[in-house]
PDB file of C-alpha atoms in Angstrom:
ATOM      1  CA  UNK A   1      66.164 148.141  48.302  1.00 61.00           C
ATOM      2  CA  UNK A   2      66.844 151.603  50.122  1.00 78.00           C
ATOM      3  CA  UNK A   3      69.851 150.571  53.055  1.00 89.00           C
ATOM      4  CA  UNK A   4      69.269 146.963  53.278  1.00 93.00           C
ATOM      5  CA  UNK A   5      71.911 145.272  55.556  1.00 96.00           C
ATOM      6  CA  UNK A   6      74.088 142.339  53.563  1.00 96.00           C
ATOM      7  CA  UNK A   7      75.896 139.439  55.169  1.00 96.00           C
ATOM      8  CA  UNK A   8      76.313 135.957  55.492  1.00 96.00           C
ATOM      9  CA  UNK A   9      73.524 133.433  57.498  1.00 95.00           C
ATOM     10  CA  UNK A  10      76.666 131.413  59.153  1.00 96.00           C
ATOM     11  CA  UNK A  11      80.542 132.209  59.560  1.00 96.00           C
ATOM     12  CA  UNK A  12      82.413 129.176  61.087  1.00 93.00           C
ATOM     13  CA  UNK A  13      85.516 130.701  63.092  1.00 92.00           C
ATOM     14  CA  UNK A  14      88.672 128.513  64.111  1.00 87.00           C
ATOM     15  CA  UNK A  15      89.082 128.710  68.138  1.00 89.00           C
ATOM     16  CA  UNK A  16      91.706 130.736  69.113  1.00 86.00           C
ATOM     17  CA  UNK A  17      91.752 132.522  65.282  1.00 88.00           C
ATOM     18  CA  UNK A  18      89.769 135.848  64.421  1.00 93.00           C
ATOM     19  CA  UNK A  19      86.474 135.854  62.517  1.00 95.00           C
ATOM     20  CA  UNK A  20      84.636 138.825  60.730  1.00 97.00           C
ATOM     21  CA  UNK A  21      80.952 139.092  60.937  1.00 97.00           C
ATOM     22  CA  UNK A  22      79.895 140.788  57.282  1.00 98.00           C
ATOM     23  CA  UNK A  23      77.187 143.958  57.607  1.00 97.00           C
ATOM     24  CA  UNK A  24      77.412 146.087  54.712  1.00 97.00           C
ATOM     25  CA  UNK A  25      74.648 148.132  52.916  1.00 96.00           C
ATOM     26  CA  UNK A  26      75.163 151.109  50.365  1.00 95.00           C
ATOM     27  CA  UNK A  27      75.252 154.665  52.202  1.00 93.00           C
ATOM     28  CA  UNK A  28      72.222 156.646  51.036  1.00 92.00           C
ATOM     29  CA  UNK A  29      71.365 160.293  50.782  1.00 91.00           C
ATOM     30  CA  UNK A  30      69.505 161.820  53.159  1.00 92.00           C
ATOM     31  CA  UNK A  31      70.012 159.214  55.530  1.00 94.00           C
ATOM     32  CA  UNK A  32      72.095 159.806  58.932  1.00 94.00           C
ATOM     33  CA  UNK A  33      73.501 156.386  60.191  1.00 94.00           C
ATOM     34  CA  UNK A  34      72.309 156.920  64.380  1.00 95.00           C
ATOM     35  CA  UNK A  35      73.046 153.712  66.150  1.00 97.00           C
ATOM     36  CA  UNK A  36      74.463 150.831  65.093  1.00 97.00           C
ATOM     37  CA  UNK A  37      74.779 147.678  67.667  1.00 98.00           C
ATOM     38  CA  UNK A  38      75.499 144.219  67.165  1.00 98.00           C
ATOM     39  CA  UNK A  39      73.673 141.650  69.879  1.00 98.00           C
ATOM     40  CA  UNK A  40      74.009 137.676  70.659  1.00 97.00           C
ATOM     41  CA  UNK A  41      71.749 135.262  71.516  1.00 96.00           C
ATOM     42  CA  UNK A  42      72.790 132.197  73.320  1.00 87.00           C
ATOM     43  CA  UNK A  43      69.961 130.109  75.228  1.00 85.00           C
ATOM     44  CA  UNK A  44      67.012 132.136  74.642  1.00 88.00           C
ATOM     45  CA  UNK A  45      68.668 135.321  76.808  1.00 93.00           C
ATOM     46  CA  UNK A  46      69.962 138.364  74.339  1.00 95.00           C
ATOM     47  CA  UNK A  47      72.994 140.498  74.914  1.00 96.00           C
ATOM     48  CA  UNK A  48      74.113 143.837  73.260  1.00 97.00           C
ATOM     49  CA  UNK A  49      77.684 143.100  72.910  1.00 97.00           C
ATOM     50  CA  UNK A  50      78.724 146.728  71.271  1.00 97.00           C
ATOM     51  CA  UNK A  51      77.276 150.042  70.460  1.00 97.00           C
ATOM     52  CA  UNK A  52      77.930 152.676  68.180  1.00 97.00           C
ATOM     53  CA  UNK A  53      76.206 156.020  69.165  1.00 95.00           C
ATOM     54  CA  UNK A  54      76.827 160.045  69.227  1.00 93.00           C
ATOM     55  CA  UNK A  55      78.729 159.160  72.188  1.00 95.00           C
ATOM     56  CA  UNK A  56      81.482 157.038  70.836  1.00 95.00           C
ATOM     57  CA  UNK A  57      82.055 152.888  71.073  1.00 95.00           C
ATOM     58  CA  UNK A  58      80.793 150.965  73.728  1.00 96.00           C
ATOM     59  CA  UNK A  59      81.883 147.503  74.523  1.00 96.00           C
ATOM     60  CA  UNK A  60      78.984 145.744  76.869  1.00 94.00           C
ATOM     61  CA  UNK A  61      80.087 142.342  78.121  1.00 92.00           C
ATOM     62  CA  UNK A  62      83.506 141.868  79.548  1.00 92.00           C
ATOM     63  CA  UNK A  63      83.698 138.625  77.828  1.00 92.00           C
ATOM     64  CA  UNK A  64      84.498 140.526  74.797  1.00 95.00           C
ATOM     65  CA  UNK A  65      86.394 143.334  76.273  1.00 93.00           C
ATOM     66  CA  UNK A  66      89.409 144.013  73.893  1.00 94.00           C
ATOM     67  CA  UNK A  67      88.502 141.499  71.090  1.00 96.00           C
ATOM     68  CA  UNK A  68      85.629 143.309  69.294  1.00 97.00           C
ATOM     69  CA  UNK A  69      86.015 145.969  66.770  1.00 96.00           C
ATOM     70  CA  UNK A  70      83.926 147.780  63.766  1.00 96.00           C
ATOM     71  CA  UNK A  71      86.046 149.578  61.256  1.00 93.00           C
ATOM     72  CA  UNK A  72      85.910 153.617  62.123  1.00 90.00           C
ATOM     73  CA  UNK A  73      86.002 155.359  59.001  1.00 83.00           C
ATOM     74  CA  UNK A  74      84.440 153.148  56.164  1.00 84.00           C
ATOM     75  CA  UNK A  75      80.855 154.732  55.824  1.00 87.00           C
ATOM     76  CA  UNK A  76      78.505 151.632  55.008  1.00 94.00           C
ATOM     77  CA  UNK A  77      80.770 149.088  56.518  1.00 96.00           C
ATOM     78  CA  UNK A  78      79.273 147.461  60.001  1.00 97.00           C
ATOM     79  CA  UNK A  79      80.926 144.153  60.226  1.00 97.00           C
ATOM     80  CA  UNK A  80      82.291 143.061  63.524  1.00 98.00           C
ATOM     81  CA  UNK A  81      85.442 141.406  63.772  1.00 97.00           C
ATOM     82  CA  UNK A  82      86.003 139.169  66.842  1.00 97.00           C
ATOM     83  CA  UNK A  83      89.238 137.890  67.632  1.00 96.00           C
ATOM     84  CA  UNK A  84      90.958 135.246  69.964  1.00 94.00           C
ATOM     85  CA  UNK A  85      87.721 133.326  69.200  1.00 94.00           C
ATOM     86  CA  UNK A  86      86.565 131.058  72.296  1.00 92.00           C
ATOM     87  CA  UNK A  87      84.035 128.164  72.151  1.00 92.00           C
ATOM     88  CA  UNK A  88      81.373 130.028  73.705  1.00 93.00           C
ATOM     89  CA  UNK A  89      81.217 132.894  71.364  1.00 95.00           C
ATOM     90  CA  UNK A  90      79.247 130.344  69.300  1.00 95.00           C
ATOM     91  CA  UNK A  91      75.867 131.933  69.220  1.00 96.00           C
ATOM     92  CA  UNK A  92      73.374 134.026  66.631  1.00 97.00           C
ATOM     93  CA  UNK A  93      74.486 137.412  66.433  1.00 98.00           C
ATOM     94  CA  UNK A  94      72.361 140.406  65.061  1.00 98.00           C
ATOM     95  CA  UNK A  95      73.564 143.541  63.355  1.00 98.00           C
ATOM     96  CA  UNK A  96      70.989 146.843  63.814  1.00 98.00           C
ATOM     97  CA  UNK A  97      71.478 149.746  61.851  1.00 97.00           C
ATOM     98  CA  UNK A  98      69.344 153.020  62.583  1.00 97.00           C
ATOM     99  CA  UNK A  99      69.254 156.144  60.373  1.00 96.00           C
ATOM    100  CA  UNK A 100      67.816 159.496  60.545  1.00 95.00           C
ATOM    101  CA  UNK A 101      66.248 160.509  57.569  1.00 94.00           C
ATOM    102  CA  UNK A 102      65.892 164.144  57.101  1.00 93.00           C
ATOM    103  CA  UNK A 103      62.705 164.083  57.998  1.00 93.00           C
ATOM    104  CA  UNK A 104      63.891 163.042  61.492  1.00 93.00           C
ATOM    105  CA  UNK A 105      62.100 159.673  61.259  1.00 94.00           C
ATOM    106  CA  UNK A 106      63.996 156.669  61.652  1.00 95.00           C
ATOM    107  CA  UNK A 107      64.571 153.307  59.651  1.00 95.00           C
ATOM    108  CA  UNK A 108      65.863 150.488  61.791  1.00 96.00           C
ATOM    109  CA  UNK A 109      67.574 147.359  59.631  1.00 97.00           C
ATOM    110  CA  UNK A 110      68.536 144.020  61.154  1.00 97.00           C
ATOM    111  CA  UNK A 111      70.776 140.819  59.931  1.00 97.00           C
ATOM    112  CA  UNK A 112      71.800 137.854  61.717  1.00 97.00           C
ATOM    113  CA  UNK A 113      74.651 135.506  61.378  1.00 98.00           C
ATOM    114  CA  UNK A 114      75.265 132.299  62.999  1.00 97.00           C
ATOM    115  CA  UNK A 115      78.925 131.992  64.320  1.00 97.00           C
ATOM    116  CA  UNK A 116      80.095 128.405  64.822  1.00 96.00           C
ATOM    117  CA  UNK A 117      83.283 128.106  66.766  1.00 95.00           C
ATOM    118  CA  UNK A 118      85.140 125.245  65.966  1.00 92.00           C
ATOM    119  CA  UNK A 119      88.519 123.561  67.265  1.00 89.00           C
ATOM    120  CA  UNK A 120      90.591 122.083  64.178  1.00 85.00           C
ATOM    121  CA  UNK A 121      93.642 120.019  64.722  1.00 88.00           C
ATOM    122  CA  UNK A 122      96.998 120.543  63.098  1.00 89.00           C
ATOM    123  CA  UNK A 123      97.554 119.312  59.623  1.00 91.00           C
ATOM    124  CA  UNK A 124     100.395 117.610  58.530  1.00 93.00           C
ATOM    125  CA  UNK A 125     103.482 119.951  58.283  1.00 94.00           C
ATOM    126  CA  UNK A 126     105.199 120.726  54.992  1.00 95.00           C
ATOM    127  CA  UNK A 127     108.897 121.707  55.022  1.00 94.00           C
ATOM    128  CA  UNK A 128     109.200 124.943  52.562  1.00 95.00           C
ATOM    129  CA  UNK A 129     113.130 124.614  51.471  1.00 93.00           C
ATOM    130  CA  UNK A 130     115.414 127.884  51.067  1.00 91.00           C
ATOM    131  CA  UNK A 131     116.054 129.733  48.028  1.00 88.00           C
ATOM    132  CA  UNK A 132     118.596 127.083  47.285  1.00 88.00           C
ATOM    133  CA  UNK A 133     116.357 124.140  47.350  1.00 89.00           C
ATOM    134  CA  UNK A 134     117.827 120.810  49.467  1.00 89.00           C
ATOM    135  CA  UNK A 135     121.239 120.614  48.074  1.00 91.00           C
ATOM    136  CA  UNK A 136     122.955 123.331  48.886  1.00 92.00           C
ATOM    137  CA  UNK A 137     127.151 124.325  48.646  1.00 94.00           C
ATOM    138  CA  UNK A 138     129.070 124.228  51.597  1.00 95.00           C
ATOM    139  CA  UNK A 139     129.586 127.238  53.466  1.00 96.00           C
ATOM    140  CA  UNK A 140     126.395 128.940  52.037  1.00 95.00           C
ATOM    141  CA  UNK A 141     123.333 130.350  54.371  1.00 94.00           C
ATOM    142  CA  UNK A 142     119.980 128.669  54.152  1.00 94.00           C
ATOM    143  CA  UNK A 143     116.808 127.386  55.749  1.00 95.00           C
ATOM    144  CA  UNK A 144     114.191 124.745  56.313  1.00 96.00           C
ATOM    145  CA  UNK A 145     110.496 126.139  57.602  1.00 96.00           C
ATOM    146  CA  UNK A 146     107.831 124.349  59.262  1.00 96.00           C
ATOM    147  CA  UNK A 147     104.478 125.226  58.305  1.00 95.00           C
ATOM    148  CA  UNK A 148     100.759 123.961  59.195  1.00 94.00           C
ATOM    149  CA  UNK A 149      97.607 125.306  59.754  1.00 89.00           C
ATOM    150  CA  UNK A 150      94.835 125.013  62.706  1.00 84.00           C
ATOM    151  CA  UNK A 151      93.590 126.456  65.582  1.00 81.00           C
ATOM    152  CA  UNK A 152      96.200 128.308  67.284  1.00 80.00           C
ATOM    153  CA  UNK A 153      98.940 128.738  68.902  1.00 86.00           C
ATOM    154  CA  UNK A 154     100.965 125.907  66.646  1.00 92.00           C
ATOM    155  CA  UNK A 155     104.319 124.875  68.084  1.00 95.00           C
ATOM    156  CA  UNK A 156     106.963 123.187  66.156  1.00 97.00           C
ATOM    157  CA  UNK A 157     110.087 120.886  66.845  1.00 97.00           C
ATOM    158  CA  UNK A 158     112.970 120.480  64.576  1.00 97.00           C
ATOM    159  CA  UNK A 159     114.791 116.917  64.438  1.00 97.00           C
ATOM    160  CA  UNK A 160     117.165 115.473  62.654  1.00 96.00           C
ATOM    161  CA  UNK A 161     117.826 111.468  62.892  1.00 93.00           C
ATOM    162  CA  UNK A 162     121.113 110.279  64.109  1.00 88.00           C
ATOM    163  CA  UNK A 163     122.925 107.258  62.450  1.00 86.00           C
ATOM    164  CA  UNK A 164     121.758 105.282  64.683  1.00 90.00           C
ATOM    165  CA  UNK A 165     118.290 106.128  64.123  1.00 87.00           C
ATOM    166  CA  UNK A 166     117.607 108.043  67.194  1.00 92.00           C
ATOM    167  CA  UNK A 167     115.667 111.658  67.166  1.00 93.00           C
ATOM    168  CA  UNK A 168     118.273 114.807  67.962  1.00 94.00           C
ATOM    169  CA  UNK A 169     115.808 118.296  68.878  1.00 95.00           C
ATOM    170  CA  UNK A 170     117.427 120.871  66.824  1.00 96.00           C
ATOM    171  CA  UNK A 171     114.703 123.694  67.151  1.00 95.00           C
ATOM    172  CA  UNK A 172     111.626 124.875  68.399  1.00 96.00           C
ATOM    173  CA  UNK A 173     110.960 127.341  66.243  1.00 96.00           C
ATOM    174  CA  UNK A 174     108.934 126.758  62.909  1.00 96.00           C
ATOM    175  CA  UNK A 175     112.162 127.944  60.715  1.00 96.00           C
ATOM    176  CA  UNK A 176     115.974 126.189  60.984  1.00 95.00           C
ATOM    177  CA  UNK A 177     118.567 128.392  59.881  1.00 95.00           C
ATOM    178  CA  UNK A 178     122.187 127.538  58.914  1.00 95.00           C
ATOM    179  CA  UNK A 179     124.704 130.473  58.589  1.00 95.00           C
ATOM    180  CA  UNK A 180     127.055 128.527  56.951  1.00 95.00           C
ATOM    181  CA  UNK A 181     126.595 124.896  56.173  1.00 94.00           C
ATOM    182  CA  UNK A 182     129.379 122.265  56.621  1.00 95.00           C
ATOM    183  CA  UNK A 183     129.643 118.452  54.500  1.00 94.00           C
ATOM    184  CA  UNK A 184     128.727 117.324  58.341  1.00 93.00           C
ATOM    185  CA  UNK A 185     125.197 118.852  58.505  1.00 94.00           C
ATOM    186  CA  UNK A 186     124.116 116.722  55.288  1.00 92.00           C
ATOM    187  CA  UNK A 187     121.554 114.305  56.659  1.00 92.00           C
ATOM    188  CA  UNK A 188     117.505 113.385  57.488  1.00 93.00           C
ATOM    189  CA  UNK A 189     115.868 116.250  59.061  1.00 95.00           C
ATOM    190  CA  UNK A 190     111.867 116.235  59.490  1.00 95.00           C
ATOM    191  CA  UNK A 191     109.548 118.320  61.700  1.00 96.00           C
ATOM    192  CA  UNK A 192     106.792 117.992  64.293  1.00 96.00           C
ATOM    193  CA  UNK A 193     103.949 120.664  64.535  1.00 96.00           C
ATOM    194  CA  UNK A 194     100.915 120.455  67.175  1.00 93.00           C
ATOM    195  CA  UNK A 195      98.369 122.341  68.414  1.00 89.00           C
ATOM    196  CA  UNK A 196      96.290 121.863  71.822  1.00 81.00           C
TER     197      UNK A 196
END
């Protein structure tokens, strides 16, 4: 159908991550795009969030001040990407497209997406070893990297057990780097990761 809007009906988006809100239709001749605004509605009350007009972009609520966005210069292309998602962006959120036909009458075109804002815990880290692997010839360079997913920011702690089975911090940074390993830094290493 002539410049129907296409999406999704619900995006979940990790807290603290980015999400992008799909509104797409096929650019069509003779038709100008005008406005295009994207609204939420959370308890009954809705809220024009941003606006795309002769006049430039506007960003409405100060809630989303600096983490909303629509692509410029890809003609066709209205999604809205929101970043640094917080819990209460959960809510229904409605794309409108108007174009000028040249006729000067106007076609309005809605879509709306559910966002669901959710806060996932960090997974169980897996160690990603060097080039090299885990045994490795003295005096060469190599590395050990943390890596798990969830809602950010992640932190990570490096350890390495003792002989008498205590924990020593080496790190808290998701990679551990040796510049030149010695016979002495053979041994147990493991690492932590965790999220709020």
């Amino acid at each position: 159908a002539l410049l129907d809007l296409s999406g999704v009906h619900e995006v979940k988006g990790t807290w603290m991550g980015s999400t992008t809100l799909p509104c797409i239709y096929t650019p069509s001749e003779g038709f100008t795009q005008q406005v295009l605004s994207w609204s939420v509605e959370k308890d009954h009350r809705t809220s024009t969030i941003f606006r795309r007009d002769d006049s430039g972009d506007h960003v409405f609520l100060a809630q989303f001040r600096d983490r909303v966005s629509v692509q410029k210069d890809s003609l066709g292309d209205a999604s809205l990407l929101i970043e640094n998602l917080e819990i209460p962006d959960s809510g229904h959120y409605t794309c409108q497209v108007i174009w000028r036909s040249k006729t000067n009458s106007l076609i309005t075109r809605e879509l709306t997406t559910t966002v669901k804002v959710v806060k996932v815990a960090a997974t169980k880290p897996i160690i990603r070893a060097g080039e090299l692997g885990l045994t490795v010839p003295v005096g060469a360079r190599t590395s050990l990297t943390c890596v798990a997913s969830g809602s950010p920011p992640i932190s990570y702690h490096w350890f390495r057990r003792t002989p008498e089975g205590k924990a020593q911090l080496l790190s808290s940074q998701a990679e551990l780097v040796w510049d030149s390993l010695q016979p002495s830094d053979a041994g147990m290493y493991y690492c932590e990761a965790d999220n709020r």
